[in-house]
mmCIF file of C-alpha atoms and ligand atoms in Angstrom:
data_model
loop_
_atom_site.group_PDB
_atom_site.id
_atom_site.type_symbol
_atom_site.label_atom_id
_atom_site.label_comp_id
_atom_site.label_asym_id
_atom_site.label_seq_id
_atom_site.Cartn_x
_atom_site.Cartn_y
_atom_site.Cartn_z
ATOM 1 C CA UNK A 2 -11.106 -40.689 73.741
ATOM 2 C CA UNK A 3 -14.648 -41.876 74.384
ATOM 3 C CA UNK A 4 -16.202 -38.424 74.314
ATOM 4 C CA UNK A 5 -18.005 -36.974 71.360
ATOM 5 C CA UNK A 6 -16.613 -33.598 70.343
ATOM 6 C CA UNK A 7 -20.113 -32.393 69.532
ATOM 7 C CA UNK A 8 -20.837 -32.761 73.223
ATOM 8 C CA UNK A 9 -17.866 -30.518 73.960
ATOM 9 C CA UNK A 10 -19.199 -27.894 71.609
ATOM 10 C CA UNK A 11 -22.635 -28.036 73.183
ATOM 11 C CA UNK A 12 -21.126 -27.829 76.654
ATOM 12 C CA UNK A 13 -18.768 -24.987 75.850
ATOM 13 C CA UNK A 14 -21.539 -23.067 74.163
ATOM 14 C CA UNK A 15 -23.509 -23.342 77.376
ATOM 15 C CA UNK A 16 -20.494 -22.281 79.428
ATOM 16 C CA UNK A 17 -20.008 -19.180 77.334
ATOM 17 C CA UNK A 18 -23.624 -18.225 77.839
ATOM 18 C CA UNK A 19 -23.495 -18.732 81.598
ATOM 19 C CA UNK A 20 -20.256 -16.789 82.007
ATOM 20 C CA UNK A 21 -21.485 -13.965 79.821
ATOM 21 C CA UNK A 22 -24.669 -13.736 81.857
ATOM 22 C CA UNK A 23 -22.734 -13.740 85.141
ATOM 23 C CA UNK A 24 -20.211 -11.131 84.115
ATOM 24 C CA UNK A 25 -22.409 -8.939 81.976
ATOM 25 C CA UNK A 26 -20.253 -9.453 78.860
ATOM 26 C CA UNK A 27 -21.584 -9.777 75.370
ATOM 27 C CA UNK A 28 -22.376 -13.405 74.650
ATOM 28 C CA UNK A 29 -19.913 -13.472 71.770
ATOM 29 C CA UNK A 30 -16.981 -12.780 74.081
ATOM 30 C CA UNK A 31 -15.099 -15.887 75.092
ATOM 31 C CA UNK A 32 -11.681 -17.147 75.998
ATOM 32 C CA UNK A 33 -10.350 -19.639 73.452
ATOM 33 C CA UNK A 34 -8.003 -22.372 74.624
ATOM 34 C CA UNK A 35 -6.099 -24.225 71.892
ATOM 35 C CA UNK A 36 -4.069 -27.186 73.157
ATOM 36 C CA UNK A 37 -1.227 -28.241 70.856
ATOM 37 C CA UNK A 38 0.233 -31.225 72.703
ATOM 38 C CA UNK A 39 2.347 -31.747 75.842
ATOM 39 C CA UNK A 40 2.128 -28.403 77.726
ATOM 40 C CA UNK A 41 1.862 -26.161 74.664
ATOM 41 C CA UNK A 42 -1.228 -23.995 74.825
ATOM 42 C CA UNK A 43 -2.354 -20.989 72.810
ATOM 43 C CA UNK A 44 -4.896 -18.819 74.564
ATOM 44 C CA UNK A 45 -6.854 -16.016 72.931
ATOM 45 C CA UNK A 46 -8.370 -13.480 75.292
ATOM 46 C CA UNK A 47 -11.716 -11.724 74.871
ATOM 47 C CA UNK A 48 -10.040 -8.639 73.421
ATOM 48 C CA UNK A 49 -7.988 -10.734 70.982
ATOM 49 C CA UNK A 50 -4.671 -10.745 72.845
ATOM 50 C CA UNK A 51 -2.810 -13.997 72.207
ATOM 51 C CA UNK A 52 -0.760 -15.757 74.874
ATOM 52 C CA UNK A 53 1.292 -18.868 74.052
ATOM 53 C CA UNK A 54 2.433 -20.996 76.981
ATOM 54 C CA UNK A 55 5.443 -23.363 76.706
ATOM 55 C CA UNK A 56 5.880 -23.488 72.910
ATOM 56 C CA UNK A 57 7.175 -26.954 71.973
ATOM 57 C CA UNK A 58 5.955 -27.370 68.424
ATOM 58 C CA UNK A 59 8.488 -28.059 65.676
ATOM 59 C CA UNK A 60 9.697 -31.364 67.200
ATOM 60 C CA UNK A 61 6.698 -32.217 69.372
ATOM 61 C CA UNK A 62 5.491 -35.696 68.347
ATOM 62 C CA UNK A 63 1.899 -34.850 69.391
ATOM 63 C CA UNK A 64 1.576 -31.483 67.667
ATOM 64 C CA UNK A 65 -0.634 -31.681 64.558
ATOM 65 C CA UNK A 66 1.548 -31.236 61.423
ATOM 66 C CA UNK A 67 0.067 -27.869 60.463
ATOM 67 C CA UNK A 68 1.205 -26.345 63.770
ATOM 68 C CA UNK A 69 4.802 -27.559 63.526
ATOM 69 C CA UNK A 70 5.342 -24.423 61.437
ATOM 70 C CA UNK A 71 5.628 -21.595 63.962
ATOM 71 C CA UNK A 72 4.054 -19.101 61.551
ATOM 72 C CA UNK A 73 0.789 -21.049 61.880
ATOM 73 C CA UNK A 74 0.273 -19.518 65.320
ATOM 74 C CA UNK A 75 -0.223 -16.106 63.723
ATOM 75 C CA UNK A 76 -0.043 -13.030 65.930
ATOM 76 C CA UNK A 77 1.362 -13.653 69.411
ATOM 77 C CA UNK A 78 1.478 -10.949 72.077
ATOM 78 C CA UNK A 79 2.951 -12.809 75.030
ATOM 79 C CA UNK A 80 4.955 -16.028 75.446
ATOM 80 C CA UNK A 81 4.968 -17.577 78.928
ATOM 81 C CA UNK A 82 7.543 -20.216 79.859
ATOM 82 C CA UNK A 83 7.026 -22.286 83.003
ATOM 83 C CA UNK A 84 10.563 -23.729 83.241
ATOM 84 C CA UNK A 85 13.689 -24.552 81.273
ATOM 85 C CA UNK A 86 13.157 -28.135 80.134
ATOM 86 C CA UNK A 87 13.341 -28.853 76.415
ATOM 87 C CA UNK A 88 9.674 -29.757 76.048
ATOM 88 C CA UNK A 89 8.737 -26.334 77.452
ATOM 89 C CA UNK A 90 11.283 -23.922 75.927
ATOM 90 C CA UNK A 91 10.985 -26.049 72.802
ATOM 91 C CA UNK A 92 14.610 -26.909 72.081
ATOM 92 C CA UNK A 93 14.058 -30.642 72.488
ATOM 93 C CA UNK A 94 14.904 -32.322 69.188
ATOM 94 C CA UNK A 95 16.216 -29.136 67.564
ATOM 95 C CA UNK A 96 19.784 -29.296 66.275
ATOM 96 C CA UNK A 97 20.373 -25.591 65.595
ATOM 97 C CA UNK A 98 21.094 -24.485 69.181
ATOM 98 C CA UNK A 99 17.885 -22.459 69.221
ATOM 99 C CA UNK A 100 14.431 -23.125 70.652
ATOM 100 C CA UNK A 101 10.823 -22.740 69.543
ATOM 101 C CA UNK A 102 10.407 -20.053 72.223
ATOM 102 C CA UNK A 103 13.340 -18.101 70.745
ATOM 103 C CA UNK A 104 12.155 -18.463 67.149
ATOM 104 C CA UNK A 105 8.557 -17.605 68.012
ATOM 105 C CA UNK A 106 9.740 -14.518 69.906
ATOM 106 C CA UNK A 107 11.815 -13.443 66.891
ATOM 107 C CA UNK A 108 8.957 -13.911 64.427
ATOM 108 C CA UNK A 109 6.219 -12.313 66.483
ATOM 109 C CA UNK A 110 8.011 -9.693 68.604
ATOM 110 C CA UNK A 111 6.083 -11.087 71.592
ATOM 111 C CA UNK A 112 7.122 -10.334 75.136
ATOM 112 C CA UNK A 113 8.655 -13.419 76.765
ATOM 113 C CA UNK A 114 7.936 -13.916 80.450
ATOM 114 C CA UNK A 115 9.077 -16.527 82.895
ATOM 115 C CA UNK A 116 10.922 -17.166 86.130
ATOM 116 C CA UNK A 117 13.751 -14.617 86.493
ATOM 117 C CA UNK A 118 16.546 -17.174 86.362
ATOM 118 C CA UNK A 119 15.164 -18.766 83.217
ATOM 119 C CA UNK A 120 14.868 -15.442 81.394
ATOM 120 C CA UNK A 121 18.461 -14.643 82.445
ATOM 121 C CA UNK A 122 19.667 -17.828 80.764
ATOM 122 C CA UNK A 123 17.537 -17.135 77.681
ATOM 123 C CA UNK A 124 19.117 -13.665 77.485
ATOM 124 C CA UNK A 125 22.621 -15.160 77.838
ATOM 125 C CA UNK A 126 21.882 -17.679 75.070
ATOM 126 C CA UNK A 127 20.588 -14.932 72.775
ATOM 127 C CA UNK A 128 17.141 -16.591 72.738
ATOM 128 C CA UNK A 129 15.412 -13.360 73.743
ATOM 129 C CA UNK A 130 16.385 -9.711 73.483
ATOM 130 C CA UNK A 131 16.522 -7.482 76.569
ATOM 131 C CA UNK A 132 13.531 -5.607 75.110
ATOM 132 C CA UNK A 133 11.417 -8.773 74.928
ATOM 133 C CA UNK A 134 12.505 -10.772 77.973
ATOM 134 C CA UNK A 135 10.629 -9.918 81.177
ATOM 135 C CA UNK A 136 11.854 -11.499 84.415
ATOM 136 C CA UNK A 137 9.403 -11.999 87.256
ATOM 137 C CA UNK A 138 8.965 -14.360 90.161
ATOM 138 C CA UNK A 139 6.484 -16.437 92.118
ATOM 139 C CA UNK A 140 3.739 -14.322 93.645
ATOM 140 C CA UNK A 141 4.364 -11.556 91.108
ATOM 141 C CA UNK A 142 1.453 -10.164 89.079
ATOM 142 C CA UNK A 143 2.195 -8.702 85.653
ATOM 143 C CA UNK A 144 0.111 -7.252 82.822
ATOM 144 C CA UNK A 145 2.149 -7.623 79.589
ATOM 145 C CA UNK A 146 -1.025 -8.113 77.503
ATOM 146 C CA UNK A 147 -2.640 -4.906 78.768
ATOM 147 C CA UNK A 148 -4.190 -3.862 82.083
ATOM 148 C CA UNK A 149 -7.276 -6.088 81.737
ATOM 149 C CA UNK A 150 -5.312 -9.366 81.734
ATOM 150 C CA UNK A 151 -3.317 -10.268 84.828
ATOM 151 C CA UNK A 152 -0.726 -13.033 84.915
ATOM 152 C CA UNK A 153 0.425 -14.383 88.271
ATOM 153 C CA UNK A 154 3.349 -16.725 88.694
ATOM 154 C CA UNK A 155 2.788 -19.489 91.226
ATOM 155 C CA UNK A 156 4.685 -22.397 92.664
ATOM 156 C CA UNK A 157 5.409 -25.691 90.906
ATOM 157 C CA UNK A 158 7.180 -28.680 92.446
ATOM 158 C CA UNK A 159 9.715 -29.599 89.783
ATOM 159 C CA UNK A 160 13.200 -28.547 88.592
ATOM 160 C CA UNK A 161 14.398 -26.205 85.875
ATOM 161 C CA UNK A 162 17.517 -26.484 83.726
ATOM 162 C CA UNK A 163 18.194 -25.523 80.127
ATOM 163 C CA UNK A 164 20.223 -28.147 78.247
ATOM 164 C CA UNK A 165 21.687 -26.927 74.963
ATOM 165 C CA UNK A 166 23.648 -28.916 72.377
ATOM 166 C CA UNK A 167 26.127 -26.805 70.420
ATOM 167 C CA UNK A 168 25.181 -27.213 66.750
ATOM 168 C CA UNK A 169 28.849 -27.320 65.657
ATOM 169 C CA UNK A 170 30.735 -29.198 68.381
ATOM 170 C CA UNK A 171 27.698 -31.266 69.526
ATOM 171 C CA UNK A 172 28.839 -30.569 73.093
ATOM 172 C CA UNK A 173 25.969 -30.468 75.568
ATOM 173 C CA UNK A 174 25.892 -27.731 78.222
ATOM 174 C CA UNK A 175 23.349 -27.375 81.022
ATOM 175 C CA UNK A 176 22.442 -23.893 82.261
ATOM 176 C CA UNK A 177 20.413 -22.858 85.326
ATOM 177 C CA UNK A 178 16.744 -22.334 84.526
ATOM 178 C CA UNK A 179 15.536 -20.509 87.620
ATOM 179 C CA UNK A 180 12.662 -21.827 89.714
ATOM 180 C CA UNK A 181 9.956 -23.855 87.957
ATOM 181 C CA UNK A 182 6.535 -22.209 87.994
ATOM 182 C CA UNK A 183 2.900 -22.281 86.979
ATOM 183 C CA UNK A 184 0.844 -19.331 85.747
ATOM 184 C CA UNK A 185 -2.620 -18.072 86.535
ATOM 185 C CA UNK A 186 -4.060 -15.891 83.793
ATOM 186 C CA UNK A 187 -7.065 -13.789 84.759
ATOM 187 C CA UNK A 188 -8.939 -12.555 81.706
ATOM 188 C CA UNK A 189 -10.975 -9.417 81.049
ATOM 189 C CA UNK A 190 -14.161 -11.030 82.409
ATOM 190 C CA UNK A 191 -12.589 -12.477 85.550
ATOM 191 C CA UNK A 192 -12.247 -16.013 84.147
ATOM 192 C CA UNK A 193 -9.079 -17.612 85.514
ATOM 193 C CA UNK A 194 -6.966 -20.165 83.687
ATOM 194 C CA UNK A 195 -4.247 -21.945 85.674
ATOM 195 C CA UNK A 196 -1.487 -23.594 83.648
ATOM 196 C CA UNK A 197 0.345 -25.710 86.207
ATOM 197 C CA UNK A 198 3.528 -26.219 84.209
ATOM 198 C CA UNK A 199 5.286 -29.405 85.279
ATOM 199 C CA UNK A 200 4.600 -30.270 88.875
ATOM 200 C CA UNK A 201 4.279 -33.017 91.420
ATOM 201 C CA UNK A 202 1.683 -32.813 94.175
ATOM 202 C CA UNK A 203 2.347 -30.170 96.810
ATOM 203 C CA UNK A 204 0.276 -29.029 99.764
ATOM 204 C CA UNK A 205 0.003 -25.401 98.688
ATOM 205 C CA UNK A 206 -2.283 -26.463 95.850
ATOM 206 C CA UNK A 207 -4.940 -26.096 98.508
ATOM 207 C CA UNK A 208 -3.831 -22.505 99.085
ATOM 208 C CA UNK A 209 -3.797 -21.826 95.338
ATOM 209 C CA UNK A 210 -7.327 -23.211 95.071
ATOM 210 C CA UNK A 211 -8.605 -21.138 97.985
ATOM 211 C CA UNK A 212 -6.812 -17.899 97.202
ATOM 212 C CA UNK A 213 -6.806 -17.695 93.394
ATOM 213 C CA UNK A 214 -9.923 -19.796 92.714
ATOM 214 C CA UNK A 215 -8.970 -20.933 89.189
ATOM 215 C CA UNK A 216 -11.897 -21.761 86.885
ATOM 216 C CA UNK A 217 -9.987 -23.886 84.358
ATOM 217 C CA UNK A 218 -6.814 -25.841 85.049
ATOM 218 C CA UNK A 219 -4.398 -27.278 82.493
ATOM 219 C CA UNK A 220 -3.125 -30.144 84.606
ATOM 220 C CA UNK A 221 -0.182 -32.507 83.990
ATOM 221 C CA UNK A 222 -1.143 -36.171 84.488
ATOM 222 C CA UNK A 223 1.567 -38.237 82.747
ATOM 223 C CA UNK A 224 3.605 -39.260 85.814
ATOM 224 C CA UNK A 225 7.415 -39.788 86.012
ATOM 225 C CA UNK A 226 8.307 -36.050 85.865
ATOM 226 C CA UNK A 227 4.894 -34.794 86.998
ATOM 227 C CA UNK A 228 1.736 -35.935 88.800
ATOM 228 C CA UNK A 229 0.269 -39.246 87.701
ATOM 229 C CA UNK A 230 -3.499 -39.689 87.291
ATOM 230 C CA UNK A 231 -4.007 -40.622 90.951
ATOM 231 C CA UNK A 232 -2.079 -37.567 92.178
ATOM 232 C CA UNK A 233 -3.868 -35.311 89.710
ATOM 233 C CA UNK A 234 -7.245 -36.649 90.848
ATOM 234 C CA UNK A 235 -6.351 -35.891 94.475
ATOM 235 C CA UNK A 236 -5.182 -32.399 93.553
ATOM 236 C CA UNK A 237 -8.416 -31.780 91.664
ATOM 237 C CA UNK A 238 -10.880 -33.192 94.151
ATOM 238 C CA UNK A 239 -9.278 -32.370 97.492
ATOM 239 C CA UNK A 240 -7.268 -29.216 96.894
ATOM 240 C CA UNK A 241 -7.854 -27.164 93.755
ATOM 241 C CA UNK A 242 -11.567 -27.843 93.135
ATOM 242 C CA UNK A 243 -11.766 -26.082 89.764
ATOM 243 C CA UNK A 244 -14.820 -25.987 87.527
ATOM 244 C CA UNK A 245 -12.933 -27.404 84.530
ATOM 245 C CA UNK A 246 -9.766 -29.401 83.836
ATOM 246 C CA UNK A 247 -7.936 -30.111 80.588
ATOM 247 C CA UNK A 248 -5.423 -32.946 81.185
ATOM 248 C CA UNK A 249 -1.996 -32.279 79.594
ATOM 249 C CA UNK A 250 1.596 -33.575 79.600
ATOM 250 C CA UNK A 251 0.867 -37.261 78.925
ATOM 251 C CA UNK A 252 1.489 -39.705 76.081
ATOM 252 C CA UNK A 253 4.087 -37.531 74.318
ATOM 253 C CA UNK A 254 6.935 -39.848 75.347
ATOM 254 C CA UNK A 255 6.715 -43.453 76.620
ATOM 255 C CA UNK A 256 7.513 -42.519 80.259
ATOM 256 C CA UNK A 257 4.478 -40.202 80.430
ATOM 257 C CA UNK A 258 2.146 -43.164 80.886
ATOM 258 C CA UNK A 259 -0.859 -41.594 82.615
ATOM 259 C CA UNK A 260 -4.068 -41.281 80.584
ATOM 260 C CA UNK A 261 -7.147 -39.064 80.886
ATOM 261 C CA UNK A 262 -9.238 -42.237 81.346
ATOM 262 C CA UNK A 263 -7.165 -43.222 84.399
ATOM 263 C CA UNK A 264 -7.415 -39.675 85.716
ATOM 264 C CA UNK A 265 -11.195 -39.610 85.324
ATOM 265 C CA UNK A 266 -11.536 -43.057 86.895
ATOM 266 C CA UNK A 267 -9.444 -41.919 89.885
ATOM 267 C CA UNK A 268 -11.489 -38.746 90.119
ATOM 268 C CA UNK A 269 -14.854 -40.510 90.295
ATOM 269 C CA UNK A 270 -17.943 -38.401 90.871
ATOM 270 C CA UNK A 271 -16.927 -34.763 91.130
ATOM 271 C CA UNK A 272 -18.358 -31.332 90.306
ATOM 272 C CA UNK A 273 -15.278 -30.711 88.119
ATOM 273 C CA UNK A 274 -15.883 -31.119 84.377
ATOM 274 C CA UNK A 275 -12.950 -32.804 82.613
ATOM 275 C CA UNK A 276 -12.232 -32.210 78.920
ATOM 276 C CA UNK A 277 -9.972 -35.011 77.629
ATOM 277 C CA UNK A 278 -9.315 -33.270 74.317
ATOM 278 C CA UNK A 279 -6.762 -34.150 71.627
ATOM 279 C CA UNK A 280 -3.786 -32.014 70.560
ATOM 280 C CA UNK A 281 -5.081 -29.462 68.068
ATOM 281 C CA UNK A 282 -8.519 -29.200 69.708
ATOM 282 C CA UNK A 283 -9.897 -25.831 70.796
ATOM 283 C CA UNK A 284 -12.378 -25.068 73.539
ATOM 284 C CA UNK A 285 -14.048 -21.788 74.368
ATOM 285 C CA UNK A 286 -15.129 -20.646 77.803
HETATM 286 ZN ZN1 ZN L 30 9.888 -30.311 83.057
#
């Protein structure tokens, strides 16, 4: 990737110190971001709450082998799903009619949150129980991980369907998946992580940047279904202007051609720090 991981550690150590000083938190408190390939991200909050976004693990070609076992994630408090596609609900490649989101919810008892129409379909499919599934919509703020952590659903420019293959008949059925979305998670110390989900460029990224002021963005750059590196660079530099970006949703399948190198080249000189990490890498902020 061209960047020494020791440099990441040095940088993130410095970031933790600066944030802690700004917010008056103990210097040991940090948000841990663990990227597991494609859009799958495990986030651990300062108080230890664990949020998993878009779990696509068991059949994800980029997920490190040890994380293809869902138990490896340990305790999970909240599962967030941006939209219904198989690489986000995690049924892509599965042949049992279930999904990684469903199995992870079963194992952990986590609350499962997403666009209302997607949760409806997950309820109908038996992927989540009525006790676990929480429907909400764009603009809504929810606190399923406790009052100190706020999750806001925001717009994404994409589509959302849930395609399921019956394990017995092999018949494929496509269900509505609600509106595609992104999520902004504001942690106990005010740090804001924005997981964009799958999205093309849209003008309200400027509004999201101005209004929500995300610190760290997990940004899709692969092209074809989402922004390509040039689009992502424009979004970063001209509209969202975050402090940090982790590029995601590239290289998992041949059509997702964009690379972090192309994204950084398109970005040029910018105040935004880019972390082109590998699946399985963790950063702390
Ligand atoms: Zn998608």
